Tab-separated table of C-alpha atoms in Angstrom:
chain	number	residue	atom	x	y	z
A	91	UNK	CA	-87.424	-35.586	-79.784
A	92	UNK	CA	-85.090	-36.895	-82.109
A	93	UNK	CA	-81.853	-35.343	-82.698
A	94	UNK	CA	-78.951	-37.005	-85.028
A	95	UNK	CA	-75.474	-36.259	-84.668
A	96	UNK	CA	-73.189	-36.802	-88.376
A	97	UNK	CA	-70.586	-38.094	-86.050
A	98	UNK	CA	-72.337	-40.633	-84.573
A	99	UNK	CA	-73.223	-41.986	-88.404
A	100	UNK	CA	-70.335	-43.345	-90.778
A	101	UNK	CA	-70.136	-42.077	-94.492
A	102	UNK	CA	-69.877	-45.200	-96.865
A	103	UNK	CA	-69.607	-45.334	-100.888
A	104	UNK	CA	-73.025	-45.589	-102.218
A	105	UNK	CA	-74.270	-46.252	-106.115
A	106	UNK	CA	-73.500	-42.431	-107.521
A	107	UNK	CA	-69.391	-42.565	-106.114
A	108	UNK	CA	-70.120	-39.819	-103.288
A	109	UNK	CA	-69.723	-40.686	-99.659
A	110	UNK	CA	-72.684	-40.356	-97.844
A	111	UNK	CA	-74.054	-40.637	-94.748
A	112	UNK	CA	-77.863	-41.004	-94.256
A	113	UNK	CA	-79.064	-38.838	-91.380
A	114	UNK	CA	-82.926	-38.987	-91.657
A	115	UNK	CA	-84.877	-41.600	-93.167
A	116	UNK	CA	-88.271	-43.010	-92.647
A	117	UNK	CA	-87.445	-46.872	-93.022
A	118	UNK	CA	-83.822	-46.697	-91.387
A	119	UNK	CA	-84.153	-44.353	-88.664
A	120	UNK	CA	-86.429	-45.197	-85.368
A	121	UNK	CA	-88.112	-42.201	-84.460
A	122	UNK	CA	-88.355	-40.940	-88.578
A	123	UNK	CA	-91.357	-42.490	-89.460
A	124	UNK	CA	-94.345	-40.963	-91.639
A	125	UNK	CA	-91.107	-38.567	-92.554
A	126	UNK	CA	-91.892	-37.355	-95.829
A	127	UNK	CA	-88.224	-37.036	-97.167
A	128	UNK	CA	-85.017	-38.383	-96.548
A	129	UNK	CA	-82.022	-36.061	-96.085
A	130	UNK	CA	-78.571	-37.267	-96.457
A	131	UNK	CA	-74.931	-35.229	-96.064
A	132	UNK	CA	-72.478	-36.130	-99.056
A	133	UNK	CA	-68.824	-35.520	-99.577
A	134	UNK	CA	-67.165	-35.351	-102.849
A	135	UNK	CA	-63.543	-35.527	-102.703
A	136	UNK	CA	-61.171	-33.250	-104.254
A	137	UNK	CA	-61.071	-34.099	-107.934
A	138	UNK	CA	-64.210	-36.519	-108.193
A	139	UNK	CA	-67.180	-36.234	-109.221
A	140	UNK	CA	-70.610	-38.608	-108.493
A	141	UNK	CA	-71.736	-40.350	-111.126
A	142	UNK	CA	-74.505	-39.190	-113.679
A	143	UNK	CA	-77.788	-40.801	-112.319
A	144	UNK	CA	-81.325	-39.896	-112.797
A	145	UNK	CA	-84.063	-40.169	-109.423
A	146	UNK	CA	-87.027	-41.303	-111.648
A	147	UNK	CA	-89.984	-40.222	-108.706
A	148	UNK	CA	-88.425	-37.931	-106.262
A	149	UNK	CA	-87.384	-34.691	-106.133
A	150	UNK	CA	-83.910	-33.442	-104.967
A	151	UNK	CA	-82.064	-30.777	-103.048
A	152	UNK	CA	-78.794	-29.762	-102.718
A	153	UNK	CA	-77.949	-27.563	-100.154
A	154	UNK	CA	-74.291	-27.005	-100.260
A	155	UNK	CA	-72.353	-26.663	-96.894
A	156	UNK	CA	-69.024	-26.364	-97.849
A	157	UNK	CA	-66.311	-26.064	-101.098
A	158	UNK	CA	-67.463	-25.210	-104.782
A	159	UNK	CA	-68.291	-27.464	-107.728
A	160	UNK	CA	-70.395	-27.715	-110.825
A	161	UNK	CA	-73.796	-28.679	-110.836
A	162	UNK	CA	-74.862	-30.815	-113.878
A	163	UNK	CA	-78.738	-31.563	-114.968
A	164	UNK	CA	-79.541	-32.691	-118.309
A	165	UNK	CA	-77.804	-30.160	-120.486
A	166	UNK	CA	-77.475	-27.151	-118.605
A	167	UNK	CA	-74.561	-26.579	-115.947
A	168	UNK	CA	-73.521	-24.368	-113.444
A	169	UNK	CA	-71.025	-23.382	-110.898
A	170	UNK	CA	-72.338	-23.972	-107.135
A	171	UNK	CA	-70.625	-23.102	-104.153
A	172	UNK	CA	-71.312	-22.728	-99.863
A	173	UNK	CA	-74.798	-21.042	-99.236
A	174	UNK	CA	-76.483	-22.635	-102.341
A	175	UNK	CA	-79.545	-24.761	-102.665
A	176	UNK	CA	-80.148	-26.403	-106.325
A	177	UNK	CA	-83.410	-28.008	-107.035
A	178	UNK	CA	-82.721	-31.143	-109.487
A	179	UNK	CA	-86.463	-32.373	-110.788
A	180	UNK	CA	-87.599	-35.883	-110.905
A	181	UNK	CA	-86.129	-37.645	-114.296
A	182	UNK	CA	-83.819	-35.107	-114.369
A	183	UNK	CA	-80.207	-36.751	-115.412
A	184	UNK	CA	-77.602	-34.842	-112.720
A	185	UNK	CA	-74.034	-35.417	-111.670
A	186	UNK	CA	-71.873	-32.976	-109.643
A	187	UNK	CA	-68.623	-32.011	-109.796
A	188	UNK	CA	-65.937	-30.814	-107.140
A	189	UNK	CA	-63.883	-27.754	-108.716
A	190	UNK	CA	-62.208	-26.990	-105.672
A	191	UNK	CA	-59.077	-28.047	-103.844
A	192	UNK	CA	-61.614	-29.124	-100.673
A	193	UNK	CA	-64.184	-31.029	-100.324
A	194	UNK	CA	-67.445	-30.179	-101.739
A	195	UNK	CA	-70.052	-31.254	-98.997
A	196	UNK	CA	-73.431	-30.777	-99.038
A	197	UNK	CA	-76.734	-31.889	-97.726
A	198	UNK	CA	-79.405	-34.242	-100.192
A	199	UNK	CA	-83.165	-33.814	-99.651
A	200	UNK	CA	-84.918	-36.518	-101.417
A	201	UNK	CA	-88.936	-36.248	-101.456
A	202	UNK	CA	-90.555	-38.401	-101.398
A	203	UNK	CA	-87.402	-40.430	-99.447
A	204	UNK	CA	-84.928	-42.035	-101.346
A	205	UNK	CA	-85.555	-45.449	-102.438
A	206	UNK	CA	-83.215	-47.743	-104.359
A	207	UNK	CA	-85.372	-48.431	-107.209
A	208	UNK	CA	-86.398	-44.989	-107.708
A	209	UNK	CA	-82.264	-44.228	-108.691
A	210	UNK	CA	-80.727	-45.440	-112.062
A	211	UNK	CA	-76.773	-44.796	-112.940
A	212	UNK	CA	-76.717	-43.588	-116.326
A	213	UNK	CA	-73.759	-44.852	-119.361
């Protein structure tokens, strides 16, 4: 059985600006092998946003736990708040925005898992 508690794992920084902590993922969590996805819980402060980045392979979910913000992929966007799921297709260019006065958390589900390579940081 393996059970993961968030407060057990630090959030850090990473590439797109959010803070993020990875809960599950094949290659960095014993016990999470042959996982087919890795899922991750982000924060977005309070005025930020992440950074506008494209996954090039996987698939992405966004299952938002807590304060509202605005969902960008390519050209289309769209307010998102606690409750929501958005489903952000591979080569999709995506960014998201916190519209609230808390912070926007929510949980990432990358398939197949997140992999470095597979994320590019668009200009």
């Amino acid at each position: 059985m393996l059970i993961r508690d968030i407060a057990d794992s630090p959030h850090e920084r990473v590439i797109d600006r959010s803070l993020l902590c990875e809960l599950l993922h094949p290659d960095k969590v014993p016990g999470a092998e042959g996982l087919g996805c890795s899922v991750a819980h982000a924060i977005v402060p309070p005025g930020e946003s992440t950074l506008p980045h494209v996954l090039g392979r996987s698939t992405e979910l966004y299952y938002v736990l807590g304060g509202t913000g605005e969902m960008h992929i390519d050209d289309g966007h769209a307010p998102v708040r606690e409750g929501q799921i958005v489903l952000i297709p591979p080569g999709s260019r995506q960014y998201i925005r916190n519209t609230g006065d808390s912070d926007l958390v929510f949980l990432c589900i990358v398939a197949p898992k997140w992999q470095a390579d597979d994320e590019t940081i668009c200009h």
